[in-house]
């Protein structure tokens, strides 16, 4: 055991003291946030270009239906225009982006409108064209019934419900929840586990393969058993991952606590006080109180939604499932790294594992739609998918027996697979110049010590 601890200490300290580890620990949260929000932000930026949409009405019934926006400018023409005339080459800057041809009364013939374009139009353009026409036709259809004040009745009958979702706890308490927020938390935890399993599992394989290629392992196995060497490497790299994860959690918790203390001072914001502040439109000391009230309200809402999730249970389960899943996959990666001599030989072994872990990610994504469905339940019990899928389900609430059974199966499988990987590792780590097959690796497992 002392030799394993020495291996763990050496591998751990070597990795956490690297400048690359420090930089990635600091930069990774920033990069992840940028990767998530930058495309959303860029997609919402309005383009300077306003696309021209030419409406050609052959019926003369639909003048002034379409309204311009920042993205689209509509022109109306009553008459006919053939597809050949639309293909006439001209300056692209003056050519319409799309032609809307109305050939018939759309109330009688819903297929009487066609969109022509020389380039495939984007979805938002099609939606803008169809939705405006559908709104107009709906109003016309209602007016055709000759009901007095039909427009006023419709306007007054439009009601926007604001429904709170309350979860009834087993101890009798009532907790206000948010389905969107719970889903978001589950998806984030799932993606983090997926990323860590692939990242640190790959590091185990690369480290084993590098030591084998450099023949360093031949010296090391002269004083330590191959199984101890493999376990030491798996544990040390796993501890590096947990260290990095712990730093990120502390960083995030510090941000939330600081923001909560700044905005709420006493740990909460009085809703009545928030309403008063939201109603204010003046500024005090150069600070826009309306904006400040909005910021405080958003922070209070986030705090309330976080309160609807058992954060302690979520973090504990995350660590436990991460450890179990990491041992499971890291054992596979260590076995692969010991069996091959170069990166190209890993492909035949990595493809099945990659397919499994990608399937686990997709199963987790679809389980968010039905966290108690058959897909979610069975994938929560299969050890190769449970670390990823369970993290989607836990924020929605999972029974204790499912958590316990899933962990028992996961850790039992991880320990068994680590033993199998050790049998492969002890032979493969000293095997050179031979490209192994699955059949050959099965023989290695059966070899006696």
mmCIF file of N, CA, C and O in Angstrom, residues 38-72:
data_model
loop_
_atom_site.group_PDB
_atom_site.id
_atom_site.type_symbol
_atom_site.label_atom_id
_atom_site.label_comp_id
_atom_site.label_asym_id
_atom_site.label_seq_id
_atom_site.Cartn_x
_atom_site.Cartn_y
_atom_site.Cartn_z
ATOM 1 N N UNK A 38 -21.351 32.646 -26.125
ATOM 2 C CA UNK A 38 -20.909 33.435 -27.282
ATOM 3 C C UNK A 38 -21.755 33.152 -28.526
ATOM 4 O O UNK A 38 -22.195 34.097 -29.191
ATOM 5 N N UNK A 39 -22.015 31.870 -28.868
ATOM 6 C CA UNK A 39 -22.878 31.642 -30.043
ATOM 7 C C UNK A 39 -24.281 32.215 -29.874
ATOM 8 O O UNK A 39 -24.869 32.722 -30.833
ATOM 9 N N UNK A 40 -24.820 32.122 -28.641
ATOM 10 C CA UNK A 40 -26.150 32.688 -28.389
ATOM 11 C C UNK A 40 -26.128 34.196 -28.577
ATOM 12 O O UNK A 40 -27.021 34.776 -29.207
ATOM 13 N N UNK A 41 -25.094 34.823 -28.044
ATOM 14 C CA UNK A 41 -24.980 36.285 -28.159
ATOM 15 C C UNK A 41 -24.793 36.701 -29.608
ATOM 16 O O UNK A 41 -25.426 37.641 -30.085
ATOM 17 N N UNK A 42 -23.923 35.986 -30.317
ATOM 18 C CA UNK A 42 -23.665 36.330 -31.714
ATOM 19 C C UNK A 42 -24.900 36.107 -32.581
ATOM 20 O O UNK A 42 -25.157 36.869 -33.517
ATOM 21 N N UNK A 43 -25.663 35.042 -32.269
ATOM 22 C CA UNK A 43 -26.858 34.767 -33.075
ATOM 23 C C UNK A 43 -27.930 35.825 -32.890
ATOM 24 O O UNK A 43 -28.786 36.011 -33.764
ATOM 25 N N UNK A 44 -27.903 36.524 -31.741
ATOM 26 C CA UNK A 44 -28.911 37.544 -31.479
ATOM 27 C C UNK A 44 -28.504 38.927 -31.972
ATOM 28 O O UNK A 44 -29.298 39.860 -31.932
ATOM 29 N N UNK A 45 -27.261 39.049 -32.387
ATOM 30 C CA UNK A 45 -26.824 40.340 -32.919
ATOM 31 C C UNK A 45 -27.545 40.617 -34.234
ATOM 32 O O UNK A 45 -27.563 39.795 -35.148
ATOM 33 N N UNK A 46 -28.138 41.751 -34.312
ATOM 34 C CA UNK A 46 -28.863 42.088 -35.543
ATOM 35 C C UNK A 46 -27.880 42.434 -36.648
ATOM 36 O O UNK A 46 -26.919 43.166 -36.454
ATOM 37 N N UNK A 47 -28.124 41.895 -37.823
ATOM 38 C CA UNK A 47 -27.265 42.168 -38.968
ATOM 39 C C UNK A 47 -27.593 43.538 -39.547
ATOM 40 O O UNK A 47 -28.723 44.006 -39.507
ATOM 41 N N UNK A 48 -26.560 44.175 -40.117
ATOM 42 C CA UNK A 48 -26.772 45.473 -40.758
ATOM 43 C C UNK A 48 -27.595 45.319 -42.037
ATOM 44 O O UNK A 48 -28.217 46.264 -42.498
ATOM 45 N N UNK A 49 -27.596 44.127 -42.592
ATOM 46 C CA UNK A 49 -28.305 43.882 -43.843
ATOM 47 C C UNK A 49 -29.782 43.615 -43.577
ATOM 48 O O UNK A 49 -30.134 42.806 -42.722
ATOM 49 N N UNK A 50 -30.633 44.333 -44.281
ATOM 50 C CA UNK A 50 -32.081 44.092 -44.239
ATOM 51 C C UNK A 50 -32.479 43.402 -45.531
ATOM 52 O O UNK A 50 -32.291 43.956 -46.618
ATOM 53 N N UNK A 51 -33.002 42.197 -45.414
ATOM 54 C CA UNK A 51 -33.336 41.402 -46.599
ATOM 55 C C UNK A 51 -34.656 41.883 -47.207
ATOM 56 O O UNK A 51 -35.610 42.163 -46.490
ATOM 57 N N UNK A 52 -34.664 41.913 -48.527
ATOM 58 C CA UNK A 52 -35.844 42.373 -49.266
ATOM 59 C C UNK A 52 -36.718 41.164 -49.632
ATOM 60 O O UNK A 52 -36.237 40.205 -50.235
ATOM 61 N N UNK A 53 -37.997 41.245 -49.270
ATOM 62 C CA UNK A 53 -38.972 40.202 -49.598
ATOM 63 C C UNK A 53 -40.019 40.824 -50.515
ATOM 64 O O UNK A 53 -40.701 41.779 -50.137
ATOM 65 N N UNK A 54 -40.116 40.291 -51.724
ATOM 66 C CA UNK A 54 -41.078 40.814 -52.709
ATOM 67 C C UNK A 54 -42.357 39.982 -52.656
ATOM 68 O O UNK A 54 -42.326 38.767 -52.876
ATOM 69 N N UNK A 55 -43.480 40.645 -52.336
ATOM 70 C CA UNK A 55 -44.780 39.986 -52.282
ATOM 71 C C UNK A 55 -45.512 40.258 -53.594
ATOM 72 O O UNK A 55 -45.834 41.405 -53.908
ATOM 73 N N UNK A 56 -45.752 39.219 -54.365
ATOM 74 C CA UNK A 56 -46.451 39.322 -55.654
ATOM 75 C C UNK A 56 -47.846 38.741 -55.469
ATOM 76 O O UNK A 56 -48.018 37.519 -55.376
ATOM 77 N N UNK A 57 -48.840 39.628 -55.387
ATOM 78 C CA UNK A 57 -50.220 39.215 -55.102
ATOM 79 C C UNK A 57 -51.015 39.191 -56.402
ATOM 80 O O UNK A 57 -51.316 40.242 -56.988
ATOM 81 N N UNK A 58 -51.352 38.006 -56.875
ATOM 82 C CA UNK A 58 -52.138 37.875 -58.099
ATOM 83 C C UNK A 58 -53.633 38.013 -57.845
ATOM 84 O O UNK A 58 -54.412 38.094 -58.790
ATOM 85 N N UNK A 59 -54.031 38.061 -56.587
ATOM 86 C CA UNK A 59 -55.458 38.153 -56.236
ATOM 87 C C UNK A 59 -55.864 39.567 -55.865
ATOM 88 O O UNK A 59 -57.049 39.908 -55.919
ATOM 89 N N UNK A 60 -54.933 40.378 -55.409
ATOM 90 C CA UNK A 60 -55.250 41.733 -54.977
ATOM 91 C C UNK A 60 -55.941 41.785 -53.628
ATOM 92 O O UNK A 60 -56.519 42.814 -53.264
ATOM 93 N N UNK A 61 -55.857 40.706 -52.845
ATOM 94 C CA UNK A 61 -56.573 40.642 -51.564
ATOM 95 C C UNK A 61 -55.683 40.924 -50.362
ATOM 96 O O UNK A 61 -56.187 41.093 -49.248
ATOM 97 N N UNK A 62 -54.376 40.974 -50.564
ATOM 98 C CA UNK A 62 -53.506 40.937 -49.392
ATOM 99 C C UNK A 62 -52.517 42.096 -49.350
ATOM 100 O O UNK A 62 -51.341 41.912 -49.045
ATOM 101 N N UNK A 63 -52.995 43.285 -49.632
ATOM 102 C CA UNK A 63 -52.148 44.461 -49.547
ATOM 103 C C UNK A 63 -51.983 44.883 -48.091
ATOM 104 O O UNK A 63 -52.912 44.792 -47.287
ATOM 105 N N UNK A 64 -50.784 45.340 -47.745
ATOM 106 C CA UNK A 64 -50.472 45.862 -46.403
ATOM 107 C C UNK A 64 -50.623 44.785 -45.319
ATOM 108 O O UNK A 64 -50.901 45.098 -44.153
ATOM 109 N N UNK A 65 -50.442 43.546 -45.683
ATOM 110 C CA UNK A 65 -50.476 42.464 -44.681
ATOM 111 C C UNK A 65 -49.161 42.394 -43.925
ATOM 112 O O UNK A 65 -49.127 42.256 -42.695
ATOM 113 N N UNK A 66 -48.076 42.527 -44.676
ATOM 114 C CA UNK A 66 -46.750 42.337 -44.078
ATOM 115 C C UNK A 66 -46.193 43.656 -43.567
ATOM 116 O O UNK A 66 -46.361 44.707 -44.184
ATOM 117 N N UNK A 67 -45.504 43.552 -42.411
ATOM 118 C CA UNK A 67 -44.916 44.726 -41.768
ATOM 119 C C UNK A 67 -43.397 44.544 -41.696
ATOM 120 O O UNK A 67 -42.904 43.455 -41.381
ATOM 121 N N UNK A 68 -42.677 45.629 -41.975
ATOM 122 C CA UNK A 68 -41.221 45.575 -41.983
ATOM 123 C C UNK A 68 -40.674 45.353 -40.574
ATOM 124 O O UNK A 68 -41.308 45.693 -39.567
ATOM 125 N N UNK A 69 -39.481 44.784 -40.522
ATOM 126 C CA UNK A 69 -38.755 44.601 -39.262
ATOM 127 C C UNK A 69 -37.300 44.977 -39.505
ATOM 128 O O UNK A 69 -36.922 45.415 -40.601
ATOM 129 N N UNK A 70 -36.473 44.825 -38.484
ATOM 130 C CA UNK A 70 -35.053 45.137 -38.646
ATOM 131 C C UNK A 70 -34.378 44.186 -39.630
ATOM 132 O O UNK A 70 -33.359 44.539 -40.240
ATOM 133 N N UNK A 71 -34.940 42.990 -39.792
ATOM 134 C CA UNK A 71 -34.311 41.988 -40.647
ATOM 135 C C UNK A 71 -34.909 41.928 -42.053
ATOM 136 O O UNK A 71 -34.207 41.576 -43.006
ATOM 137 N N UNK A 72 -36.199 42.273 -42.169
ATOM 138 C CA UNK A 72 -36.873 42.080 -43.458
ATOM 139 C C UNK A 72 -37.661 43.326 -43.861
ATOM 140 O O UNK A 72 -38.327 43.948 -43.032
#
